[in-house]
Structures are given as C-alpha cells and as structure tokens.
Amino acid sequence: MTTAHETAVPGNGAGRRPPEAEVAVAVDRISKVFLPKNNVPVPAMVDVSLRIRRKEVLAILGPSGCGKSTLLRILGGLDTQYRGTVTWAQARQEHGRLNAATVFQQDSTLPWMTVAQNIGLGLSGLRLDAAERKERIDRYSALVGLAAFRSAYPHELSGGMKQRAAIARALACEPRVLLMDEPLAALDAQTRLVMQAELQALWRRTESTVVYVTHDIEEAITLADRIVVMSARPGRIKSERRTDIHLDGADGADPVALRAHPGFAPLARDLWADLAQEVGDAL
Amino acid sequence: MSSAVTEIKTAPAGVEPTVDPNVVRAAIALRRRTMAKRIVMGVFTPIFFLAIWEVLSRVGVLDREYIPPPSEVFRGMGAGIKDGSLTEAVAHNGWISIQRLVPGFALGLVVGLVAGIAMGILDLVRFGLRPIISATFPIPKIAIFPILIIIFGIGDTSKIVVVALAVFYMVCINTASGIEYSNRIYREVATAFQVPKRVEYLRVIIPSALPSIMTGVRLGVGNALIVLVSAEFVSAQAGIGYYIWNAWQVLDINAMFGGLIVIALFGILTNWCLLALERRLIPWSQS
Ligand SMILES: Nc1ncnc2c1ncn2[C@@H]1O[C@H](COP(=O)(O)OP(=O)(O)OP(=O)(O)O)[C@@H](O)[C@H]1O
Ligand SMILES: [Mg+2]
C-alpha cells in the first residue's frame, strides 16, 4: 500500500518517508466516478494517494475540473461514494475536536444567521462551554477583520466579507485538519495578501494541519510546506514538491517581500511548467 | 491642465468623514417620491374602476336592479350602518365564520407543517406520501365536502375539516419543496461541521425553507376563505357565506356587497399581518 503511494507520487518528498505516527490522514488510491442524470459516467479522480502530515500546510494546484473540490469533499465527509480508503489517525470526534472543518469554494454563510451565529453554528458540535464559545467567536471574527460586524447578517456584507466569515467559522473550530477550497479567491488582491500573512502567522503559531486548494501559484508557495500538482480530469497526482520558502520574522510577514526570495521564482517556474501542460489538456 | 506631479490629498487624521447633507436629502426625496407614487396609484386605481362601474350602471349597460351604481350601494350600506342592522348582521355572521376558520386553519397548518417537514427531510416519507398528495391535490376541496358531511355531520366539524384540508395542501407542498430545493450548501455546512441533528433541523433546515413555508401559509389563508364561503353557501344557517347567499336570494343588494366587503377586508388584513410576520421572520429575503 505504502509502496503504491510512493511510486504514484514522484517528486522531492518521495524519498523521506515519515513515521506513520506523524500522518494525520492517509488517502489511499481514491477513485471517484460521477454518474450524472444522463448516465454517462464522468471519472473525476483516479488512484489518488496522499499522506497529510501533522503540522504541515499542503497546497493542491491543478486545472479547473480536475477533482480538487471532490477530494476535499471526500476528506470533509461530504461525499462517501468513492473507491479507496481514507484513514484518519484519530477517531472521528473526541475531546471536543473535529477531524476536519471546511471552507467552501462558494459562499457558504447561512443568510438567516449573523456572523457570530454562523461561527457559532460551526462550534455547535464541539460541546464548548458558553465562555469559551464566545471567546472563540470574538477572537476569530477579529482575526478576519469582522469584529465590528459580528451582529451583521450576510446580506449586509460584501462578497469578500462573507468569505472571511466562512473562514472564521472553520478556523474557530480548531479542527485536526483544516480543509480550504480556494478560500481567498473571492477576496480582492490586497485583502488576499493581508489574509495570507494572517493565516501563515496563525498556522505557525498553532501548528495547524491544512489542506489548501488554490489556483494561485504564488499563494501556494507563500503558504505551503508541500505543493501537489494534479493532472487534468480525471485527476491524478502529477508532481509533489517541498518548499522551505516561508514568511517568518525576517520577511516582516510580508507576502510581497517573500517573492524576492531566491528560491521563489525557480519554484514558481517549475510549478507553472507542470500546470501549463495540464491546463492545456483540460481545455 | 495636467502636471507631472500629482497632488496627493490625505484626509485629516482624527476627523470623522462627514456625509454631504445634500446627498442625504436627495436619497430621502427619492424615497418620498416612490412612496407618494405608490399611494396615489393605490388609491386612484380603485376609484377609477368604481367610476367606470358607476357610469356603466347609470347608462344601463349593467342591469341596475342587480348591480346598482356604487354610489347607491354605499348610500344603502350607510343607512344600514346608521340604524345598526347591517353592522350587527355582518358582525354576527362574521364572528361565526371566524370560529370555523381559525380552528380549521390551525389544524391544517400544524398537520401540513409536520407532514411537509417529514417529507422534506426523510426520503421514505416523501416517496410514500408524494404520489397520494399529487393525486388528491387537484380535487377541489369543496367537492369532498359532501363526504365530509357524511363523516362529520352537518355541523361545524365538517366545515372546520374542509378548511383544514385546503390549508394542509398549500402548507405541506410548499414546506416539502422548500426544504427539498433549498440551497444544498446549507446542509453541507451542517454535515461538514458535524452539527447535532436537532440543531440542524431547527437552525438550518427549517429556516432555509421559511420563505417557501410563508408562501404556503399565505396561499393557505386565501384558500381557507374560498372554501369556507363555498361551504357556507351550500350548508349553513349562519356565517358570512350564508349571509351573502341569503342576501342574493332575497335580492338585498346592500347586504350582499356588505358581506363581500367584509371578506375582502379580512383578506387584506390577514395578508398585511402575514407580510409583517414575514419581514420579521425572514429579514434576509428582502434587501
Ligand atoms: N455533482 C456532480 N455531478 C457530476 N459531475 C460532477 C459533479 N461534481 C463534479 N463533477 C465533475 O467532477 C470533476 C471534478 O470536479 P471538482 O469540483 O472537484 O473540480 P475542481 O478541481 O474543484 O475544479 P475548480 O478548480 O474549477 O473548482 C469536474 O470535471 C466535474 O465534471
Ligand atoms: Mg473546486
């Protein structure tokens, strides 16, 4: 099983196999076929294997329609009709912690709830006491810059603000693995940079485990410890790279400054080379 | 005039940006104009139609004996109100109708909500109930009324049940489809965050269907009035439907229109209340 995974995943990370204890969730040879109404099967993913390690930020890049969202839905427990196995290191829920919490690609705020209630809904499976619940709602709404909008309804917010509320809801859960599906795509370019810095700082501080889907190569390099590129539909793992280009104190937590890093441009070029071919195939 | 150096203006620090009062005034004026148009059109359109009726009746296009001009109807009604005969009769019969309408409506609402929610949430219930409901829905409820009389007798119970049936279908169908066709993302959020089932039903699924449920309730009120008046036409010794039918039989035109106006007012009033309730319950659906 592990051998299959290693051969299926070429790239820099393949040589160093981490001890099993460090794996938060193992995805083994997952295949997914959609059967739409017209009964013509659509293979979305073939034999995808991944190890998601504790405390790492794993970015997934890939052309549109290659199965990135599908993979996240399977990890998040939203899709149970697939072949292959997903093995979590821990039981689904214990000590008031979820294995996974999701930031969806589309708007997922509930329009009849305020920002605070939307965040609170995400916490309702955790059995927190009232004080801790309130503390988390306050802390995370402030983190995404919505402290003043806690009692606003989604229809009173801009598109980017709604997405930030959805991000706060997932972060506030403090799940074992955070699943983010193009979370910053709806934000304006400047807010996106600020949010990248915020997320990066938060994840370093809390040693979070994150699976981060994005179309933005620079964002992937900025945030991730490891970057996986998927092939055009049906999705497979095409390449996998480690990156040690990070925002730390020296860079002043500035995602723009990070682009001056000597490793940045070559990595971006390599990733684009992988992607360009697949994007071409996808069209 | 262009210059190479652009002047950079910065707002003075610590000063709250002030809103231009002219802009505010213009926004308020626009809102007032819209309001004025609505009131003028809302008042003058009915007056216009009444005027046409008045003319048609006076020149003899409408048979004056059966459809007198509105001025005459109003005068007759005014007299009936002054001596108290019309008011008393309408109030008496209206109150009797309300005593049938309210329990019937409540019964239909509760059963419709429960069945609709169960159909929306549980596939098996939906598969089981939908064919029956689709097959019986198109039957005019008043056509079942004779059967109901056989089962429940000639008294109030059969009328309450026929009202309940009319409300049930509207509420049930709209609740079930409201849940079934609400945006899937809401339930996916509940699943993704492992929200407890009770919270999912009360805070996610039912609110997502509220706009559709409220539509069902408003249609239900309308249908309840139609069905009750029809039932009272054919089988009642009192009630607003009986009153109108009786007025027609004795050719008391003023009483007939008095009854019609009471029903119309009741419809407008309940619709108002429901719209106000809707604004409170569904603040997100208006912008
Ligand atoms: N519900 C569905 N029914 C049928 N086919 C589907 C369904 N959802 C996804 N697919 C198919 O599966 C493929 C993968 O979809 P997915 O949403 O995972 O793509 P993605 O990689 O997230 O794309 P994007 O970057 O555009 O968000 C798509 O090509 C689509 O055709
Ligand atoms: Mg996607």
Coordinates of C-alpha atoms and ligand atoms in Angstrom, one line a residue:
Chain A
M1 CA 0.0 0.0 0.0
T2 CA 2.7 2.4 1.0
T3 CA 4.8 1.3 -1.9
A4 CA 2.0 2.1 -4.3
H5 CA 1.7 5.5 -2.8
E6 CA 5.4 6.2 -3.2
T7 CA 5.5 5.2 -6.8
A8 CA 2.4 7.1 -7.5
V9 CA 3.9 10.3 -6.1
P10 CA 7.1 11.3 -7.7
G11 CA 8.9 14.4 -6.5
N12 CA 11.2 15.7 -3.9
G13 CA 9.2 14.4 -0.9
A14 CA 9.0 10.8 -2.0
G15 CA 12.4 9.8 -0.6
R16 CA 11.8 10.7 3.0
R17 CA 9.0 8.6 4.4
P18 CA 7.8 10.0 7.7
P19 CA 6.9 7.6 10.5
E20 CA 3.2 6.7 10.4
A21 CA 2.5 8.4 13.7
E22 CA 3.0 11.8 12.0
V23 CA 0.3 11.2 9.5
A24 CA -2.9 13.0 10.3
V25 CA -4.9 11.4 7.4
A26 CA -3.9 8.9 4.8
V27 CA -5.6 8.9 1.4
D28 CA -5.1 5.6 -0.4
R29 CA -5.9 5.0 -4.1
I30 CA -9.1 7.0 -4.2
S31 CA -11.1 6.9 -7.4
K32 CA -14.3 8.8 -7.9
V33 CA -16.8 8.5 -10.8
F34 CA -19.8 10.8 -11.0
L35 CA -22.9 9.4 -12.6
P36 CA -24.9 12.5 -13.8
K37 CA -28.5 12.4 -14.8
N38 CA -27.7 11.4 -18.4
N39 CA -26.0 8.2 -17.1
V40 CA -22.7 9.0 -18.9
P41 CA -20.1 8.4 -16.1
V42 CA -17.6 11.1 -15.5
P43 CA -14.4 9.9 -14.0
A44 CA -13.2 12.7 -11.7
M45 CA -10.2 11.2 -9.9
V46 CA -8.1 8.1 -10.5
D47 CA -5.9 6.4 -7.9
V48 CA -5.1 9.4 -5.8
S49 CA -2.9 8.7 -2.8
L50 CA -1.7 11.3 -0.4
R51 CA -0.3 11.4 3.1
I52 CA -1.2 14.6 5.0
R53 CA 1.2 15.0 7.9
R54 CA 0.7 16.7 11.2
K55 CA 1.5 20.4 11.3
E56 CA 2.1 20.7 7.6
V57 CA 0.3 23.0 5.1
L58 CA -0.3 21.1 1.9
A59 CA -1.3 23.1 -1.1
I60 CA -3.1 21.4 -4.1
L61 CA -2.8 23.0 -7.5
G62 CA -4.5 21.7 -10.6
P63 CA -6.5 22.8 -13.6
S64 CA -10.2 23.5 -13.3
G65 CA -12.4 20.4 -13.1
C66 CA -9.5 18.1 -12.1
G67 CA -11.2 17.0 -8.8
K68 CA -9.7 19.2 -6.2
S69 CA -13.0 20.1 -4.6
T70 CA -14.1 16.5 -4.9
L71 CA -11.0 15.4 -3.0
L72 CA -11.7 17.9 -0.2
R73 CA -15.4 16.9 -0.1
I74 CA -14.3 13.3 0.5
L75 CA -11.9 14.4 3.2
G76 CA -14.6 16.5 4.8
G77 CA -17.1 13.6 4.9
L78 CA -19.5 15.3 2.4
D79 CA -19.0 12.6 -0.2
T80 CA -19.0 9.0 0.8
Q81 CA -19.4 7.4 -2.6
Y82 CA -15.9 6.6 -3.7
R83 CA -13.4 3.8 -4.1
G84 CA -10.3 3.6 -2.0
T85 CA -9.7 4.4 1.7
V86 CA -9.3 7.5 3.8
T87 CA -7.7 6.7 7.2
W88 CA -7.7 9.2 10.0
A89 CA -5.1 8.9 12.7
Q90 CA -7.7 9.6 15.3
A91 CA -11.3 8.6 15.9
R92 CA -13.8 10.9 14.2
Q93 CA -14.5 13.1 17.1
E94 CA -13.1 13.1 20.6
H95 CA -12.1 15.8 23.2
G96 CA -14.5 18.2 21.5
R97 CA -12.4 18.4 18.4
L98 CA -13.4 17.7 14.8
N99 CA -11.1 15.9 12.4
A100 CA -11.9 18.3 9.6
A101 CA -13.6 21.6 9.1
T102 CA -14.2 23.0 5.6
V103 CA -14.1 26.4 3.9
F104 CA -16.2 26.0 0.8
Q105 CA -15.3 27.3 -2.6
Q106 CA -18.7 29.1 -2.9
D107 CA -20.5 31.3 -0.4
S108 CA -21.5 29.1 2.5
T109 CA -22.7 31.6 5.0
L110 CA -26.3 31.0 6.3
P111 CA -28.3 34.1 5.4
W112 CA -30.6 33.9 8.5
M113 CA -27.7 33.9 10.9
T114 CA -25.4 36.8 11.9
V115 CA -21.7 36.5 11.5
A116 CA -21.4 35.4 15.2
Q117 CA -24.2 32.9 14.8
N118 CA -22.6 31.5 11.6
I119 CA -19.3 31.0 13.5
G120 CA -21.3 29.6 16.5
L121 CA -23.0 27.0 14.3
G122 CA -19.7 25.6 13.3
L123 CA -18.9 25.2 17.0
S124 CA -22.2 23.6 17.9
G125 CA -20.8 20.0 17.5
L126 CA -18.0 20.7 20.0
R127 CA -19.8 21.0 23.3
L128 CA -17.9 24.0 24.4
D129 CA -19.0 26.0 27.4
A130 CA -20.5 29.4 26.8
A131 CA -17.5 31.4 27.8
E132 CA -15.1 29.5 25.5
R133 CA -17.6 29.6 22.7
K134 CA -17.9 33.4 23.0
E135 CA -14.2 33.8 23.3
R136 CA -13.6 31.9 20.1
I137 CA -16.3 33.8 18.2
D138 CA -14.7 37.1 19.3
R139 CA -11.1 36.0 18.6
Y140 CA -11.7 34.6 15.1
S141 CA -14.1 37.3 13.9
A142 CA -11.4 39.8 14.9
L143 CA -8.7 37.8 13.1
V144 CA -10.5 38.0 9.8
G145 CA -11.3 41.7 10.4
L146 CA -15.0 41.3 11.1
A147 CA -15.1 42.2 14.8
A148 CA -17.4 45.2 14.1
F149 CA -19.7 43.0 12.0
R150 CA -20.4 40.2 14.4
S151 CA -24.1 41.0 14.5
A152 CA -24.4 41.8 10.8
Y153 CA -26.3 39.4 8.5
P154 CA -24.6 38.1 5.3
H155 CA -26.8 40.2 3.0
E156 CA -25.3 43.3 4.7
L157 CA -21.8 42.2 3.9
S158 CA -19.7 42.3 0.7
G159 CA -18.8 39.1 -1.1
G160 CA -15.3 39.1 0.4
M161 CA -16.6 39.7 3.9
K162 CA -18.9 36.7 3.6
Q163 CA -16.0 34.6 2.6
R164 CA -14.0 35.8 5.6
A165 CA -16.9 34.9 7.9
A166 CA -16.8 31.4 6.4
I167 CA -13.0 31.3 7.0
A168 CA -13.5 32.4 10.6
R169 CA -16.1 29.7 11.1
A170 CA -13.7 26.9 10.0
L171 CA -10.7 28.4 11.9
A172 CA -12.8 28.8 15.1
C173 CA -13.3 25.0 15.2
E174 CA -9.6 24.4 15.5
P175 CA -10.0 21.1 13.7
R176 CA -7.3 18.5 13.4
V177 CA -7.2 19.2 9.7
L178 CA -8.4 22.4 8.1
L179 CA -9.7 21.9 4.5
M180 CA -9.7 25.1 2.5
D181 CA -11.1 25.2 -1.1
E182 CA -9.8 28.4 -2.8
P183 CA -10.7 30.3 0.4
L184 CA -9.2 33.6 -0.7
A185 CA -10.4 33.5 -4.4
A186 CA -13.4 35.8 -3.6
L187 CA -11.2 38.4 -1.9
D188 CA -9.7 41.5 -3.5
A189 CA -6.0 41.3 -4.3
Q190 CA -4.9 43.5 -1.3
T191 CA -7.1 41.8 1.3
R192 CA -5.8 38.5 -0.1
L193 CA -2.2 39.4 0.7
V194 CA -3.2 40.5 4.2
M195 CA -5.1 37.3 4.8
Q196 CA -2.2 35.2 3.6
A197 CA 0.0 36.8 6.1
E198 CA -2.6 36.4 8.9
L199 CA -3.2 32.7 8.0
Q200 CA 0.5 32.0 7.8
A201 CA 1.2 33.6 11.2
L202 CA -1.8 31.8 12.8
W203 CA -0.8 28.4 11.4
R204 CA 2.8 28.7 12.5
R205 CA 1.6 29.7 16.0
T206 CA -0.9 27.0 16.4
E207 CA 1.0 24.3 14.4
S208 CA -2.1 23.6 12.3
T209 CA -2.5 21.0 9.6
V210 CA -4.1 22.4 6.5
V211 CA -5.0 21.2 3.0
Y212 CA -5.2 24.2 0.9
V213 CA -6.6 24.2 -2.7
T214 CA -5.8 27.2 -4.8
H215 CA -5.3 28.3 -8.4
D216 CA -2.7 30.8 -7.4
I217 CA 0.9 29.6 -7.7
E218 CA 2.3 32.4 -5.6
E219 CA -0.2 31.8 -2.9
A220 CA 0.7 28.1 -2.8
I221 CA 4.4 28.9 -2.5
T222 CA 3.7 31.6 0.2
L223 CA 1.6 29.4 2.4
A224 CA 2.6 25.8 1.8
D225 CA 5.2 23.4 3.1
R226 CA 4.4 21.0 0.3
I227 CA 2.8 21.5 -3.0
V228 CA 1.0 18.9 -5.0
V229 CA 0.0 19.4 -8.7
M230 CA -2.9 17.4 -10.0
S231 CA -3.3 16.4 -13.7
A232 CA -6.3 17.4 -15.8
R233 CA -9.5 15.4 -15.3
P234 CA -9.5 12.6 -14.4
G235 CA -7.3 13.9 -11.6
R236 CA -4.1 12.2 -10.6
I237 CA -1.1 13.4 -8.6
K238 CA 1.3 14.7 -11.2
S239 CA 4.1 16.1 -9.0
E240 CA 4.9 16.9 -5.4
R241 CA 7.4 19.4 -4.1
R242 CA 8.6 20.6 -0.7
T243 CA 9.2 24.2 -0.2
D244 CA 11.1 25.9 2.6
I245 CA 10.3 29.4 1.5
H246 CA 8.3 30.8 4.4
L247 CA 7.2 34.0 5.8
D248 CA 8.9 34.5 9.1
G249 CA 10.0 37.5 11.1
A250 CA 12.9 38.3 8.8
D251 CA 10.5 38.9 5.9
G252 CA 8.3 41.1 8.1
A253 CA 5.4 38.7 7.4
D254 CA 5.0 40.3 4.0
P255 CA 3.9 38.0 1.2
V256 CA 5.1 40.5 -1.4
A257 CA 8.6 40.7 0.1
L258 CA 8.7 36.9 0.1
R259 CA 8.7 37.0 -3.7
A260 CA 12.3 38.4 -3.6
H261 CA 13.4 35.1 -2.0
P262 CA 16.0 33.4 -4.3
G263 CA 14.1 30.2 -4.3
F264 CA 10.7 31.7 -5.2
A265 CA 11.0 32.4 -8.9
P266 CA 12.5 29.0 -9.9
L267 CA 9.8 27.1 -7.9
A268 CA 7.1 29.2 -9.4
R269 CA 8.5 28.4 -12.9
D270 CA 8.6 24.7 -12.2
L271 CA 5.1 24.6 -10.9
W272 CA 3.9 26.6 -13.9
A273 CA 5.6 24.2 -16.2
D274 CA 3.7 21.3 -14.6
L275 CA 0.5 23.2 -14.6
A276 CA 0.6 24.8 -18.1
Q277 CA 0.6 21.4 -19.8
E278 CA -2.3 20.2 -17.7
V279 CA -4.3 23.3 -18.1
G280 CA -3.8 23.0 -21.9
D281 CA -5.1 19.4 -21.7
A282 CA -8.1 20.4 -19.7
L283 CA -9.3 22.9 -22.3
Chain B
M1 CA -4.3 71.3 -17.1
S2 CA -2.1 68.3 -16.3
S3 CA 1.1 68.3 -14.3
A4 CA 3.7 65.7 -13.8
V5 CA 3.4 65.8 -10.1
T6 CA 0.1 64.6 -8.8
E7 CA -1.1 66.3 -5.7
I8 CA -1.8 63.7 -3.0
K9 CA -4.7 64.5 -0.8
T10 CA -4.9 62.9 2.6
A11 CA -7.9 63.1 4.9
P12 CA -7.0 64.9 8.1
A13 CA -6.4 62.4 10.8
G14 CA -8.9 62.0 13.6
V15 CA -11.7 63.8 11.8
E16 CA -14.8 61.7 11.1
P17 CA -15.7 62.0 7.4
T18 CA -18.9 63.9 7.2
V19 CA -21.8 62.9 5.0
D20 CA -22.8 65.6 2.4
P21 CA -26.3 66.7 3.6
N22 CA -27.3 67.2 0.0
V23 CA -26.7 63.6 -0.8
V24 CA -28.8 62.5 2.2
R25 CA -31.6 65.0 1.2
A26 CA -31.7 63.6 -2.3
A27 CA -31.9 60.0 -1.1
I28 CA -34.8 60.9 1.3
A29 CA -36.6 62.8 -1.5
L30 CA -36.3 59.8 -3.8
R31 CA -37.8 57.5 -1.2
R32 CA -40.6 60.0 -0.6
R33 CA -41.4 60.3 -4.3
T34 CA -41.6 56.5 -4.6
M35 CA -43.9 56.4 -1.6
A36 CA -46.1 59.1 -3.0
K37 CA -46.5 57.3 -6.3
R38 CA -47.5 54.1 -4.6
I39 CA -50.1 55.9 -2.5
V40 CA -51.6 57.8 -5.4
M41 CA -51.7 54.8 -7.7
G42 CA -53.0 52.6 -4.9
V43 CA -55.9 55.0 -4.1
F44 CA -56.8 56.3 -7.6
T45 CA -56.8 53.0 -9.5
P46 CA -59.8 51.5 -7.4
I47 CA -61.6 54.9 -7.6
F48 CA -61.1 54.8 -11.4
F49 CA -62.7 51.4 -11.6
L50 CA -65.6 52.4 -9.3
A51 CA -66.2 55.4 -11.6
I52 CA -66.5 53.2 -14.6
W53 CA -68.9 50.9 -12.7
E54 CA -70.9 54.0 -11.7
V55 CA -71.2 55.1 -15.3
L56 CA -72.0 51.7 -16.8
S57 CA -74.7 51.2 -14.2
R58 CA -76.2 54.6 -14.7
V59 CA -76.4 54.4 -18.6
G60 CA -77.9 50.9 -18.3
V61 CA -75.1 48.7 -19.6
L62 CA -75.3 46.9 -16.3
D63 CA -78.7 45.9 -15.1
R64 CA -79.4 48.5 -12.4
E65 CA -81.7 46.2 -10.4
Y66 CA -79.0 43.6 -9.8
I67 CA -75.9 45.8 -10.0
P68 CA -76.8 49.3 -8.8
P69 CA -74.1 52.0 -9.1
P70 CA -71.6 52.1 -6.2
S71 CA -73.0 55.5 -5.0
E72 CA -76.3 53.8 -4.4
V73 CA -74.7 50.7 -2.8
F74 CA -72.7 53.0 -0.4
R75 CA -75.7 55.0 0.5
G76 CA -77.7 51.9 1.2
M77 CA -74.9 50.5 3.3
G78 CA -74.5 53.8 5.1
A79 CA -78.2 53.6 6.1
G80 CA -77.7 50.0 7.3
I81 CA -74.7 51.0 9.4
K82 CA -76.5 54.0 10.8
D83 CA -79.5 52.0 12.1
G84 CA -77.2 49.2 13.1
S85 CA -78.9 46.4 11.1
L86 CA -76.1 45.8 8.6
T87 CA -73.3 46.1 11.1
E88 CA -75.0 43.7 13.6
A89 CA -75.8 41.1 10.9
V90 CA -72.3 41.2 9.4
A91 CA -70.6 41.1 12.8
H92 CA -72.7 38.2 14.0
N93 CA -72.2 36.1 10.8
G94 CA -68.5 37.1 10.5
W95 CA -67.8 36.0 14.1
I96 CA -69.4 32.6 13.4
S97 CA -67.2 32.2 10.3
I98 CA -64.1 33.1 12.2
Q99 CA -64.9 30.4 14.7
R100 CA -64.8 27.9 11.9
L101 CA -61.9 29.5 10.1
V102 CA -59.4 29.7 13.0
P103 CA -59.5 26.1 14.2
G104 CA -59.6 24.8 10.6
F105 CA -56.6 27.0 9.7
A106 CA -54.7 26.0 12.8
L107 CA -55.3 22.3 12.2
G108 CA -54.3 22.4 8.5
L109 CA -51.2 24.5 9.4
V110 CA -49.9 22.1 12.0
V111 CA -50.6 18.9 10.1
G112 CA -49.2 20.5 6.9
L113 CA -46.1 21.7 8.6
V114 CA -45.4 18.3 10.2
A115 CA -46.1 16.3 7.0
G116 CA -44.1 18.8 4.9
I117 CA -41.1 18.8 7.1
A118 CA -41.1 15.0 7.3
M119 CA -41.4 14.8 3.5
G120 CA -38.6 17.3 3.1
I121 CA -36.2 15.5 5.4
L122 CA -37.0 11.8 5.1
D123 CA -36.8 10.2 1.7
L124 CA -39.0 7.3 2.6
V125 CA -41.8 9.6 3.8
R126 CA -41.5 11.6 0.6
F127 CA -41.6 8.5 -1.6
G128 CA -44.7 7.3 0.3
L129 CA -46.7 10.5 0.6
R130 CA -45.9 12.4 -2.6
P131 CA -48.0 10.2 -5.0
I132 CA -51.0 10.4 -2.8
I133 CA -50.7 14.2 -2.3
S134 CA -50.1 14.8 -6.0
A135 CA -53.1 12.7 -6.9
T136 CA -55.5 14.3 -4.4
F137 CA -54.3 17.9 -4.6
P138 CA -56.1 18.9 -7.8
I139 CA -59.5 17.8 -6.4
P140 CA -61.4 20.9 -5.5
K141 CA -61.8 20.7 -1.7
I142 CA -65.4 21.7 -1.9
A143 CA -66.1 18.6 -4.0
I144 CA -65.1 16.5 -1.0
F145 CA -67.4 18.4 1.3
P146 CA -70.4 16.0 0.9
I147 CA -68.2 13.1 2.0
L148 CA -67.1 15.2 5.0
I149 CA -70.7 15.9 5.9
I150 CA -71.4 12.2 5.8
I151 CA -68.4 11.5 8.1
F152 CA -68.6 14.6 10.4
G153 CA -72.2 15.6 10.3
I154 CA -73.9 18.7 9.1
G155 CA -72.5 20.9 12.0
D156 CA -69.3 22.9 12.3
T157 CA -66.9 20.0 12.3
S158 CA -67.2 19.2 8.6
K159 CA -66.6 22.9 7.8
I160 CA -63.6 23.1 10.0
V161 CA -62.2 19.9 8.3
V162 CA -62.7 21.2 4.8
V163 CA -60.9 24.4 5.7
A164 CA -58.1 22.4 7.3
L165 CA -57.8 20.3 4.1
A166 CA -57.4 23.4 2.0
V167 CA -54.7 24.8 4.2
F168 CA -53.0 21.5 4.6
Y169 CA -52.2 21.0 0.9
M170 CA -50.8 24.5 0.5
V171 CA -48.6 24.4 3.6
C172 CA -47.5 20.8 3.1
I173 CA -46.5 21.1 -0.6
N174 CA -44.7 24.4 -0.1
T175 CA -42.9 23.2 3.1
A176 CA -41.7 20.0 1.5
S177 CA -40.5 21.6 -1.7
G178 CA -38.9 24.5 0.3
I179 CA -36.8 22.0 2.1
E180 CA -36.1 19.8 -0.9
Y181 CA -35.0 22.7 -3.2
S182 CA -33.2 24.9 -0.7
N183 CA -29.6 25.5 -1.5
R184 CA -27.7 22.3 -0.7
I185 CA -24.7 24.2 0.7
Y186 CA -26.7 24.8 3.9
R187 CA -27.0 21.2 4.8
E188 CA -23.4 20.5 3.6
V189 CA -22.2 23.1 6.2
A190 CA -24.2 21.2 8.9
T191 CA -22.6 17.9 7.8
A192 CA -19.1 19.4 7.4
F193 CA -19.1 20.8 11.0
Q194 CA -20.9 17.8 12.4
V195 CA -23.7 19.9 13.7
P196 CA -26.0 18.0 16.1
K197 CA -29.2 16.8 14.3
R198 CA -31.5 18.8 16.5
V199 CA -29.6 22.0 15.7
E200 CA -29.5 21.1 12.0
Y201 CA -33.3 20.8 11.9
L202 CA -34.1 23.8 13.9
R203 CA -31.4 26.2 12.8
V204 CA -30.5 25.1 9.3
I205 CA -33.2 23.1 7.5
I206 CA -36.4 24.8 8.7
P207 CA -35.0 28.4 8.3
S208 CA -33.8 27.5 4.8
A209 CA -37.4 26.6 3.9
L210 CA -39.1 29.6 5.7
P211 CA -39.6 31.8 2.6
S212 CA -41.4 28.9 0.9
I213 CA -43.3 28.0 4.1
M214 CA -44.6 31.5 4.4
T215 CA -45.8 31.5 0.8
G216 CA -47.7 28.3 1.6
V217 CA -49.3 29.9 4.6
R218 CA -50.4 32.9 2.7
L219 CA -51.9 30.8 -0.1
G220 CA -53.5 28.7 2.6
V221 CA -55.3 31.7 4.1
G222 CA -56.7 32.6 0.7
N223 CA -57.8 29.0 0.0
A224 CA -59.3 28.8 3.5
L225 CA -61.6 31.8 2.8
I226 CA -62.7 30.5 -0.6
V227 CA -63.5 27.0 0.8
L228 CA -65.3 28.2 3.9
V229 CA -67.5 30.7 2.0
S230 CA -68.4 28.0 -0.5
A231 CA -69.2 25.5 2.2
E232 CA -71.4 28.1 3.9
F233 CA -73.2 28.7 0.6
V234 CA -74.4 25.2 0.4
S235 CA -74.8 24.1 4.1
A236 CA -75.1 26.6 6.9
Q237 CA -77.6 28.5 8.9
A238 CA -75.2 31.3 9.7
G239 CA -71.8 32.6 8.7
I240 CA -70.6 35.2 6.2
G241 CA -71.0 32.8 3.2
Y242 CA -74.6 32.0 4.3
Y243 CA -75.2 35.7 4.8
I244 CA -74.1 36.6 1.2
W245 CA -76.1 33.7 -0.3
N246 CA -79.2 34.6 1.6
A247 CA -78.9 38.3 0.6
W248 CA -78.8 37.2 -3.0
Q249 CA -81.8 35.0 -2.6
V250 CA -83.8 37.9 -1.1
L251 CA -82.2 40.4 -3.5
D252 CA -80.8 42.5 -0.7
I253 CA -78.0 44.0 -2.8
N254 CA -76.6 46.2 0.0
A255 CA -76.2 43.2 2.4
M256 CA -74.6 41.2 -0.4
F257 CA -72.0 43.9 -1.0
G258 CA -71.6 44.4 2.7
G259 CA -70.6 40.7 3.1
L260 CA -68.2 40.9 0.2
I261 CA -66.5 43.9 1.6
V262 CA -66.1 42.2 4.9
I263 CA -64.4 39.2 3.3
A264 CA -62.2 41.5 1.2
L265 CA -61.2 43.5 4.3
F266 CA -60.4 40.3 6.2
G267 CA -58.2 39.1 3.3
I268 CA -56.3 42.3 3.2
L269 CA -55.9 42.4 7.0
T270 CA -54.5 38.8 7.2
N271 CA -52.3 39.4 4.3
W272 CA -50.8 42.5 5.9
C273 CA -50.3 40.7 9.2
L274 CA -48.6 37.8 7.4
L275 CA -46.3 40.1 5.4
A276 CA -45.3 41.9 8.6
L277 CA -44.6 38.5 10.2
E278 CA -42.6 37.5 7.1
R279 CA -40.5 40.7 7.4
R280 CA -39.7 39.7 11.0
L281 CA -39.0 36.0 10.3
I282 CA -37.2 36.3 7.0
P283 CA -35.3 39.6 7.2
W284 CA -32.7 38.3 4.8
S285 CA -35.1 37.7 1.9
Q286 CA -35.8 41.5 1.5
S287 CA -32.8 43.5 0.8
Ligands
LIG1 N1 -22.2 16.7 -8.7 C1 -21.5 16.4 -9.8 N2 -22.1 15.6 -10.8 C2 -21.4 15.3 -11.9 N3 -20.2 15.6 -12.2 C3 -19.5 16.3 -11.2 C4 -20.2 16.7 -10.0 N4 -19.3 17.4 -9.3 C5 -18.1 17.4 -10.0 N5 -18.3 16.8 -11.2 C6 -17.2 16.5 -12.2 O1 -16.1 16.2 -11.5 C7 -15.0 16.9 -12.0 C8 -14.2 17.5 -10.8 O2 -14.9 18.5 -10.1 P1 -14.3 19.4 -9.0 O3 -15.4 20.3 -8.5 O4 -13.7 18.5 -8.0 O5 -13.2 20.2 -9.8 P2 -12.2 21.3 -9.2 O6 -10.8 20.7 -9.4 O7 -12.5 21.7 -7.8 O8 -12.4 22.5 -10.2 P3 -12.3 24.1 -9.9 O9 -10.8 24.4 -9.8 O10 -12.9 24.6 -11.2 O11 -13.1 24.3 -8.7 C9 -15.5 18.0 -12.8 O12 -14.9 17.9 -14.1 C10 -17.0 17.8 -13.0 O13 -17.2 17.5 -14.3
MG2 MG -13.3 23.4 -7.0

